[in-house]
Short mmCIF file of C-alpha atoms in Angstrom, two decimals:
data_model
loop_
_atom_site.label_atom_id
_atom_site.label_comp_id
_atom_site.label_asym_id
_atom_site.label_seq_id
_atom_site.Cartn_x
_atom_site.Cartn_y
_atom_site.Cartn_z
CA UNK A 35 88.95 90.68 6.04
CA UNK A 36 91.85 91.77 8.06
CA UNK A 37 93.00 90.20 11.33
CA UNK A 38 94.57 93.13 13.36
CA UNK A 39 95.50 92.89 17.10
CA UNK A 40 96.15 95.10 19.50
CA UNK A 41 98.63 94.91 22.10
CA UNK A 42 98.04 96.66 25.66
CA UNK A 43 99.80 95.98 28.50
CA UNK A 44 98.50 95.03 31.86
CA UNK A 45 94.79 95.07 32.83
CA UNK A 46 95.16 98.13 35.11
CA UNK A 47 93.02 101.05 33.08
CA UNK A 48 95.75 103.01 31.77
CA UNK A 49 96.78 104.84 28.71
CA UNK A 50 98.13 101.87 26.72
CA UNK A 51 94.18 100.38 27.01
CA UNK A 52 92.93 104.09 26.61
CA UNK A 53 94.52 104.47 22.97
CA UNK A 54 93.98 100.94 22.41
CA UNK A 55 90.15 101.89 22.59
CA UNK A 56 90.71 104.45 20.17
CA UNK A 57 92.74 102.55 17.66
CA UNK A 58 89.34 99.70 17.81
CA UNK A 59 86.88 102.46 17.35
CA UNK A 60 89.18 103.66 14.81
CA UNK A 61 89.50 100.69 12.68
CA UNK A 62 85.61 99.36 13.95
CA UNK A 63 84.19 103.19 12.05
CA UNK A 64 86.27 101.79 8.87
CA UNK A 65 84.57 98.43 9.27
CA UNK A 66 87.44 96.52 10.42
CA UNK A 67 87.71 94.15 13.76
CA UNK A 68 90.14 94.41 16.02
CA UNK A 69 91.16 92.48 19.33
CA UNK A 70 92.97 93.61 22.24
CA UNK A 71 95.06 91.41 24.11
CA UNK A 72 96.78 91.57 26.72
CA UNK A 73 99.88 88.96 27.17
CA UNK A 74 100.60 88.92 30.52
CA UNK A 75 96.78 88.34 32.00
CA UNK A 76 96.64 86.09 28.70
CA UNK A 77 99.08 84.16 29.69
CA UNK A 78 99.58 84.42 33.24
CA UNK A 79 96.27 85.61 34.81
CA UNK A 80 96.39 85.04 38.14
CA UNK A 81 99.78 86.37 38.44
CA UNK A 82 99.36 89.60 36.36
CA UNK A 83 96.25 90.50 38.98
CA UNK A 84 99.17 89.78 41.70
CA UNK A 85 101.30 91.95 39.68
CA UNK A 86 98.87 95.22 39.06
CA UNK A 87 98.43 95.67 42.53
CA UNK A 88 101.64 95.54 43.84
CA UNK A 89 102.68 97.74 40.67
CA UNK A 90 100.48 100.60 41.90
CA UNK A 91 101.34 99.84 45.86
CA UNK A 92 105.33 100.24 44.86
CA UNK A 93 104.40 103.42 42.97
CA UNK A 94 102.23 105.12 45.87
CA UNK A 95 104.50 104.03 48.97
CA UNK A 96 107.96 103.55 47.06
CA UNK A 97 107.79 106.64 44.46
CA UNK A 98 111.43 107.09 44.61
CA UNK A 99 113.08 103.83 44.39
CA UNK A 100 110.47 103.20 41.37
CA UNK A 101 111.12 106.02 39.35
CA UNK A 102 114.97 105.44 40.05
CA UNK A 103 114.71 102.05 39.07
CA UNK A 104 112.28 103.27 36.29
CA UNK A 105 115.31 105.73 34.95
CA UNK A 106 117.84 102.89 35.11
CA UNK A 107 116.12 100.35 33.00
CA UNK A 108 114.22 101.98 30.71
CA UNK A 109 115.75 105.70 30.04
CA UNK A 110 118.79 106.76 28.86
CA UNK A 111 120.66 106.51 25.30
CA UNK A 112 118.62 103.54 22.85
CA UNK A 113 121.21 100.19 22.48
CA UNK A 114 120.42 98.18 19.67
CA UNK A 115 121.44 95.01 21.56
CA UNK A 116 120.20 95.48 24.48
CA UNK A 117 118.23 92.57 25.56
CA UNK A 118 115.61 91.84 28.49
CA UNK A 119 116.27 88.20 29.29
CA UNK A 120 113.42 88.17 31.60
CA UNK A 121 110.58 89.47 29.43
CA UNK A 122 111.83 86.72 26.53
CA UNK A 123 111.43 83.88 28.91
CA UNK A 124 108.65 85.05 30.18
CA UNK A 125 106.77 85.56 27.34
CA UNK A 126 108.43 84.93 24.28
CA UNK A 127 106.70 81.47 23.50
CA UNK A 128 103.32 82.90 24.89
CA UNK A 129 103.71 85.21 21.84
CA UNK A 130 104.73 82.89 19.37
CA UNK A 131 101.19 81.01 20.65
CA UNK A 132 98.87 84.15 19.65
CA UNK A 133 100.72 84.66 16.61
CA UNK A 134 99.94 81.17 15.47
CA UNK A 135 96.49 81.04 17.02
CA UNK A 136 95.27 84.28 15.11
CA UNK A 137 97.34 84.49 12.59
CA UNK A 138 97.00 88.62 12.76
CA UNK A 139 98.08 90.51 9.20
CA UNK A 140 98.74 93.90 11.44
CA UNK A 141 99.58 94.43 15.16
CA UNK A 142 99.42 97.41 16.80
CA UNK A 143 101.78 97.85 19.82
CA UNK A 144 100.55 100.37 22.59
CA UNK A 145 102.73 99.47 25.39
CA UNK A 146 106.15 98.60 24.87
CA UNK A 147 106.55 94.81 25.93
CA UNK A 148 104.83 94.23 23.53
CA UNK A 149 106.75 95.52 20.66
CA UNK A 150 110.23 94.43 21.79
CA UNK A 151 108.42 91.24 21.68
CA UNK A 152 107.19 91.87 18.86
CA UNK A 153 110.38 92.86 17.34
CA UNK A 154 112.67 89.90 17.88
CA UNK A 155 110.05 87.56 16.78
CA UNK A 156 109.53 89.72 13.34
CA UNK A 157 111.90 88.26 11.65
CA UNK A 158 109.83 84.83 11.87
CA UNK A 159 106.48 86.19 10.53
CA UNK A 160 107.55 88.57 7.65
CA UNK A 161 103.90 89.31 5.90
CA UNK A 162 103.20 90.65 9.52
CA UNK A 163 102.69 94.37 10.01
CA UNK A 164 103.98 95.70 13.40
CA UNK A 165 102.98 99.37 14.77
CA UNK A 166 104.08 100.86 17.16
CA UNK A 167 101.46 103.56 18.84
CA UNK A 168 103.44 105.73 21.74
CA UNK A 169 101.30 106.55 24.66
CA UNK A 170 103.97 108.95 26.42
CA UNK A 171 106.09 112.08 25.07
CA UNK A 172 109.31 110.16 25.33
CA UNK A 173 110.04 106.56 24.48
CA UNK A 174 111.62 104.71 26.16
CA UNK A 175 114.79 101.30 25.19
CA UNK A 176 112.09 98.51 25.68
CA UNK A 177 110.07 99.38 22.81
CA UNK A 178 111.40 97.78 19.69
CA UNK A 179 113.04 99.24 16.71
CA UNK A 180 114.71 97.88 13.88
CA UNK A 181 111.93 95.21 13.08
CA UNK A 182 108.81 97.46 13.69
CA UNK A 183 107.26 99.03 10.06
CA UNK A 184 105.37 102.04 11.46
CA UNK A 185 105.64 104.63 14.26
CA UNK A 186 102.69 106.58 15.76
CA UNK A 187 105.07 109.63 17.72
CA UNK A 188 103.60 111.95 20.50
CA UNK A 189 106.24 114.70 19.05
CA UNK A 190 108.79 116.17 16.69
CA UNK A 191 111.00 115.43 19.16
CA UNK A 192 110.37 111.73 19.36
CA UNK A 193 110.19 111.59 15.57
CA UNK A 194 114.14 113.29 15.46
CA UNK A 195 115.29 110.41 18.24
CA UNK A 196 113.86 107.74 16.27
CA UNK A 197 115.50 108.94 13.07
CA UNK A 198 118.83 109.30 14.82
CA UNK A 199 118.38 106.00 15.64
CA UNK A 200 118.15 104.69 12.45
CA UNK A 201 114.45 104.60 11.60
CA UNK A 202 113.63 105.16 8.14
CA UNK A 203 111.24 108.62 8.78
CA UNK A 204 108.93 107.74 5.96
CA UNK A 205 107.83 105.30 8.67
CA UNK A 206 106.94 107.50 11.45
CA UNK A 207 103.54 109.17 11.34
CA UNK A 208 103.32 112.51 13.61
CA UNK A 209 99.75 111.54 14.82
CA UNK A 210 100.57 112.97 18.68
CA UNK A 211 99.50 109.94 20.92
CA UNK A 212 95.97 108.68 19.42
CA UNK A 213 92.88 109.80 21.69
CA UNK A 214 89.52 108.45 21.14
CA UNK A 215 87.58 109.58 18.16
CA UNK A 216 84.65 111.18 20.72
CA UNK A 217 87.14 113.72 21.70
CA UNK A 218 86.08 116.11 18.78
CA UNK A 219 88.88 119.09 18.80
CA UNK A 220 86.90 122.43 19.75
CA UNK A 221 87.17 125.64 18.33
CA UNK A 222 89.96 128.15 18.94
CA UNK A 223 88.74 130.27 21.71
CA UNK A 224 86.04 128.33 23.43
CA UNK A 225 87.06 129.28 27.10
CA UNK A 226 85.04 131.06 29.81
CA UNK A 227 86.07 134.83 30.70
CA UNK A 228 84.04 135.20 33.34
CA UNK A 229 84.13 133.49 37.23
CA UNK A 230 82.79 131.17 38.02
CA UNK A 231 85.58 128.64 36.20
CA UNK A 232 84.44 125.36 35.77
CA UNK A 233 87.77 123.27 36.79
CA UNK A 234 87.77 119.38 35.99
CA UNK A 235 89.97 117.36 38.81
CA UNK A 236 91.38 114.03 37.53
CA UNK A 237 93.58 111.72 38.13
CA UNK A 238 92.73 109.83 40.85
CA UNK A 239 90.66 106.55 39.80
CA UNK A 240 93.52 104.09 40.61
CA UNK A 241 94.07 105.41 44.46
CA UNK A 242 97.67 107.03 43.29
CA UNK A 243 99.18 109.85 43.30
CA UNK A 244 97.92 112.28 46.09
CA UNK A 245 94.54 113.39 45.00
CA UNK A 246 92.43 113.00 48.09
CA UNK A 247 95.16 115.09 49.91
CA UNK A 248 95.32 117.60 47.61
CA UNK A 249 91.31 118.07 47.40
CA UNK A 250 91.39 118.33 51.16
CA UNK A 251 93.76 120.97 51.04
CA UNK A 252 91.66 123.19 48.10
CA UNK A 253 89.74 126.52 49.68
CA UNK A 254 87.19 127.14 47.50
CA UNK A 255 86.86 131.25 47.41
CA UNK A 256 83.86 131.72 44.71
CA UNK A 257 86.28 131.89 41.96
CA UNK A 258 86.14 128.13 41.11
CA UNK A 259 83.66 125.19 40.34
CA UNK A 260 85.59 122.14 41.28
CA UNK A 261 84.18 119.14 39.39
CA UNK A 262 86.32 116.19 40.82
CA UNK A 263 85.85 112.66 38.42
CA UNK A 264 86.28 110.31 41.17
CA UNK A 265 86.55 107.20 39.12
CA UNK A 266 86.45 103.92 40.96
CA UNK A 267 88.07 105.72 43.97
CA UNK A 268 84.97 105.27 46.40
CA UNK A 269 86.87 106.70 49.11
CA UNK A 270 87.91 109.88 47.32
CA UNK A 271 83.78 109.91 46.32
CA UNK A 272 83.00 109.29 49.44
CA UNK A 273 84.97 112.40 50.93
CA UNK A 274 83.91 114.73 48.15
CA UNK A 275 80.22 114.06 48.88
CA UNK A 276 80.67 114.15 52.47
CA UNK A 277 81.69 118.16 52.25
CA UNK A 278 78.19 119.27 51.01
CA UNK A 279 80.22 122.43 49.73
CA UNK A 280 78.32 124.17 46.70
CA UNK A 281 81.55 124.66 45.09
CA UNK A 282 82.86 121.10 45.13
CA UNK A 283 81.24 118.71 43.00
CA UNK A 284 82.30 114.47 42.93
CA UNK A 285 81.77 112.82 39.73
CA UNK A 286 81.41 109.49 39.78
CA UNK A 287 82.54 106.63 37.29
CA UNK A 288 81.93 107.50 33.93
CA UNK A 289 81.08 104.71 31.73
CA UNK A 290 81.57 106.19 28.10
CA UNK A 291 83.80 108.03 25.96
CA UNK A 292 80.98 110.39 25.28
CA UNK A 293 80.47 111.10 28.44
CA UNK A 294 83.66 112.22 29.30
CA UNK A 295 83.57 114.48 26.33
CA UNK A 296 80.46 116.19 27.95
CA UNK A 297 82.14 116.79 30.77
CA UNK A 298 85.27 118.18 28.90
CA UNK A 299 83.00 120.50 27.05
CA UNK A 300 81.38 121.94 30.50
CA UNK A 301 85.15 122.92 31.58
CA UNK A 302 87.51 125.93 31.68
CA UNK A 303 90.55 123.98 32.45
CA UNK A 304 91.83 120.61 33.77
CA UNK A 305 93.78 119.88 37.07
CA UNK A 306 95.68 116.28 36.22
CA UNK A 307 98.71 114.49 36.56
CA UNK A 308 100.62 114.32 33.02
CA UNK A 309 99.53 111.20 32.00
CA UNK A 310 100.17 111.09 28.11
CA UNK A 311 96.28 110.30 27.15
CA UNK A 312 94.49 112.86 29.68
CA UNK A 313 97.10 115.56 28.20
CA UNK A 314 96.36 114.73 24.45
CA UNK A 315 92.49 114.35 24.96
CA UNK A 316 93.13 118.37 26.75
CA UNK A 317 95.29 119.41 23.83
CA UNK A 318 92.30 118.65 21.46
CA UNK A 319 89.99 119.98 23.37
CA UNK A 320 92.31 123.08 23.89
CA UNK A 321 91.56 123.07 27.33
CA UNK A 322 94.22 124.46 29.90
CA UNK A 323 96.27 121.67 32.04
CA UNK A 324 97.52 122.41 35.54
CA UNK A 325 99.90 119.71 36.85
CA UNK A 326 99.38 119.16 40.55
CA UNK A 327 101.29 115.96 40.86
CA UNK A 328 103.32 113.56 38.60
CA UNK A 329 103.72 109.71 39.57
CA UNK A 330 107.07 108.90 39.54
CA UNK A 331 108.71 107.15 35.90
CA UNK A 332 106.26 108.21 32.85
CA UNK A 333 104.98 110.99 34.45
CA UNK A 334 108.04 112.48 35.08
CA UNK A 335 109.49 112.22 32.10
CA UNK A 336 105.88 113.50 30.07
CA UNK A 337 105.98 116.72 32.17
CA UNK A 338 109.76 117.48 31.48
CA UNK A 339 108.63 117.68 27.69
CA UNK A 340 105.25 119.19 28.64
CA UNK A 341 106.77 121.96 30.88
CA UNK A 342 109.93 122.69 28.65
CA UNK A 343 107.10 123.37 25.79
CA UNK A 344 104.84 125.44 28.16
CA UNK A 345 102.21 123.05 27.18
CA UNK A 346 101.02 122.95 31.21
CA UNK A 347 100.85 124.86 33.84
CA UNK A 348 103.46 122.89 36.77
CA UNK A 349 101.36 124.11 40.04
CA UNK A 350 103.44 121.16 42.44
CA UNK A 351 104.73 124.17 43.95
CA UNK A 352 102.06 126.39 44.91
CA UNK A 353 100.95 127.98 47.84
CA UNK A 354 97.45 125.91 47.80
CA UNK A 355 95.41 128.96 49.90
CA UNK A 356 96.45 130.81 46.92
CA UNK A 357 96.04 128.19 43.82
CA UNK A 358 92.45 129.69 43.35
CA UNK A 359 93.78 133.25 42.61
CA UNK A 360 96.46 132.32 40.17
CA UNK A 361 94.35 130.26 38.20
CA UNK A 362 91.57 132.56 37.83
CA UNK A 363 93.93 135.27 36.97
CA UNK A 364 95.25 132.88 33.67
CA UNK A 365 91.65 132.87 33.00
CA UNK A 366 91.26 136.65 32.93
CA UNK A 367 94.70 137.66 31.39
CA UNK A 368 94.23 137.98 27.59
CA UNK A 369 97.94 137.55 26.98
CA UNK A 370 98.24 134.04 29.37
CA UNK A 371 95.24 133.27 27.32
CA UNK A 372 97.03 133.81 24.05
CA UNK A 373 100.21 132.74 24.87
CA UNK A 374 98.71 129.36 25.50
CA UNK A 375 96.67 128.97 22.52
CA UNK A 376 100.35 130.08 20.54
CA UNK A 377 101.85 126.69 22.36
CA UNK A 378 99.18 124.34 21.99
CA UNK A 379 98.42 125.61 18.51
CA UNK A 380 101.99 125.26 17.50
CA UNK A 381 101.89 121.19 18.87
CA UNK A 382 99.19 120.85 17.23
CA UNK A 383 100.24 121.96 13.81
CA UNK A 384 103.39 120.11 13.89
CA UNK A 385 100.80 116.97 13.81
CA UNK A 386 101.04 116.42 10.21
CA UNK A 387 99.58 113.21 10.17
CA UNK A 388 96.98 114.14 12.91
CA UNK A 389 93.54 112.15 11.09
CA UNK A 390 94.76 108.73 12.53
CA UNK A 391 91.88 107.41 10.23
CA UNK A 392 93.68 108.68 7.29
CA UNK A 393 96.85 107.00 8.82
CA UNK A 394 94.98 103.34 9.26
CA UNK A 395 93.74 103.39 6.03
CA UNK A 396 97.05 104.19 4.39
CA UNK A 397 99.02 101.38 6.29
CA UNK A 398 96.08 98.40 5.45
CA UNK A 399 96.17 99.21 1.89
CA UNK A 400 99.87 99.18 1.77
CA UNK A 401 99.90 96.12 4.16
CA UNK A 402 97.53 94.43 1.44
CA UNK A 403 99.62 95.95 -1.87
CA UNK A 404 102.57 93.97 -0.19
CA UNK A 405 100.65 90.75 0.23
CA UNK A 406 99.79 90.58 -3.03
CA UNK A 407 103.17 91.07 -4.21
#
């Protein structure tokens, strides 16, 4: 039996757990175990708590100085030497503990302290497999490189910087960022013609990134069904069900998978922030993406790619009395309609290693051909 772990990053519910969750279902439907840890509540729990919350307080009051900071540290042109002094005392020798405590065969990165850890210990464990599994449309310097054996890319784009940075591209698998296997991918043309559209608002379970505001500012004109998944946000639930309007509906926590697949299947399109996971599980489903807000770092950079490939709809800019009118007019243009399937379909197709199952299966049996070497 195989020992895999997975690596998130943080115990916030982001999309580094999200596609961590689909990489254990993954492997779990092929009969294979998997564990998740995380290093930094592993090793330093009462500090990571500390650390998640004032994370997501210096995001919502400090957007700016985060996502300049954000820019500074982690964007910019990949340096092979480039070391984080910081992260290796903090958590190099934690590492080298859960190496030698599970003794894994395969780890899969999804966050990327992880694999630069990861990658400077490599050279200690050699029969260890290391994966790295991108959760944005960019990556970013911290994740490691030269030491990793397989890449899971978002893009062709990603797959061409990784190349030019020396990676070998018979290890990088175009799987777009892994979403979880209850997202089945619809049908072409599964969309509603007719008013009224059935809109999904999310993005707004952690308390970031301006969602109560903007529902308070939405005018619902008959055009619209506005089904807004509340999360653990009580307050924002609280609001939503304190309207009584017909037309605006609060969701409440889900607690499965499946049940967020219901709930993709009873929309028209998706108001979200351009979080890599949300987009990818919308891609699949083929369901339109409006961007009212990005969160400064990640976000920003996801929605560069997204918007340069007209793979969203950026509405940050609209007049909001009339957000109601432009959207339903998308939904009853034919050509918007098929202009966005053309995008989304061409993304899609440039997946060519889009059955992550097939993927798994390919890397354990070469990770066990090389063991028995």
């Amino acid at each position: 039996m195989k020992n895999i772990l997975i690596f998130p990053f943080l115990s916030i519910s982001t999309g580094h757990h999200h596609v961590a969750d689909a990489l254990q279902a993954e492997l779990e439907s092929q009969g294979l175990a998997a564990e998740k840890i995380d290093i930094f509540s592993h090793s330093y729990r009462r500090l990571e708590k500390l650390s998640s919350v004032a994370y997501l307080k210096w995001i919502q009051y400090f957007p700016k100085t985060y996502s300049g900071i954000y820019r500074l540290l982690a964007c910019g042109e990949f340096q092979h030497d480039k070391r984080y002094f910081m992260y290796e005392w903090l958590f190099t020798q934690q590492m080298r503990h859960i190496l030698q405590e599970k003794q894994p065969d395969i780890a899969f990165c999804t966050h990327a302290l992880p694999s630069y850890l990861l990658n400077r210990l490599k050279p200690e464990y050699p029969n260890l497999t290391v994966v790295n599994v991108y959760t944005d449309f960019f990556v970013n310097q911290l994740w490691g490189r030269k030491n990793i054996d397989y890449h899971f890319v978002p893009s062709t784009e990603v797959k061409k910087q990784l190349i030019s940075e020396g990676i070998d591209q018979n290890n990088i698998y175009l799987t777009g960022i892994p979403v979880h296997r209850n997202f089945k991918m619809e049908s072409a043309d599964t969309l509603q013609h007719h008013p009224p559209y059935t809109i999904i608002i999310t993005g707004g379970s952690m308390g970031v990134g301006g969602i109560l505001k903007w529902v308070q500012e939405l005018s619902p004109g008959g055009k619209i069904l506005y089904k807004i998944l509340c999360g653990r946000n009580e307050k924002l639930y609280s609001y939503v069900k304190s309207l009584h309007h017909p037309l605006i509906e609060a969701i409440p926590y889900l607690h499965s998978k499946a049940e967020m697949n219901r709930l993709y299947e009873q929309a028209t399109g998706i108001m979200t922030k351009p979080g890599g996971v949300t987009i990818s599980e919308c891609l699949q489903k083929r369901l339109p993406v409006f961007i009212y807000h990005a969160l400064p770092g990640q976000e920003e950079m996801n929605l560069n790619l997204l918007h340069e490939r007209k793979l969203v709809t950026d509405m940050r800019n609209w007049d909001m009395q009339k957000a109601e009118e432009y959207i339903a007019a998308f939904f009853q243009s034919n050509e918007q309609r098929k202009e966005y399937k053309k995008h989304v379909n061409g993304y899609l197709g440039e997946m060519s290693d889009r059955k992550i199952e097939d993927v798994l299966k390919r890397i354990i049996w070469n990770q066990k051909n090389t063991l028995l070497k």
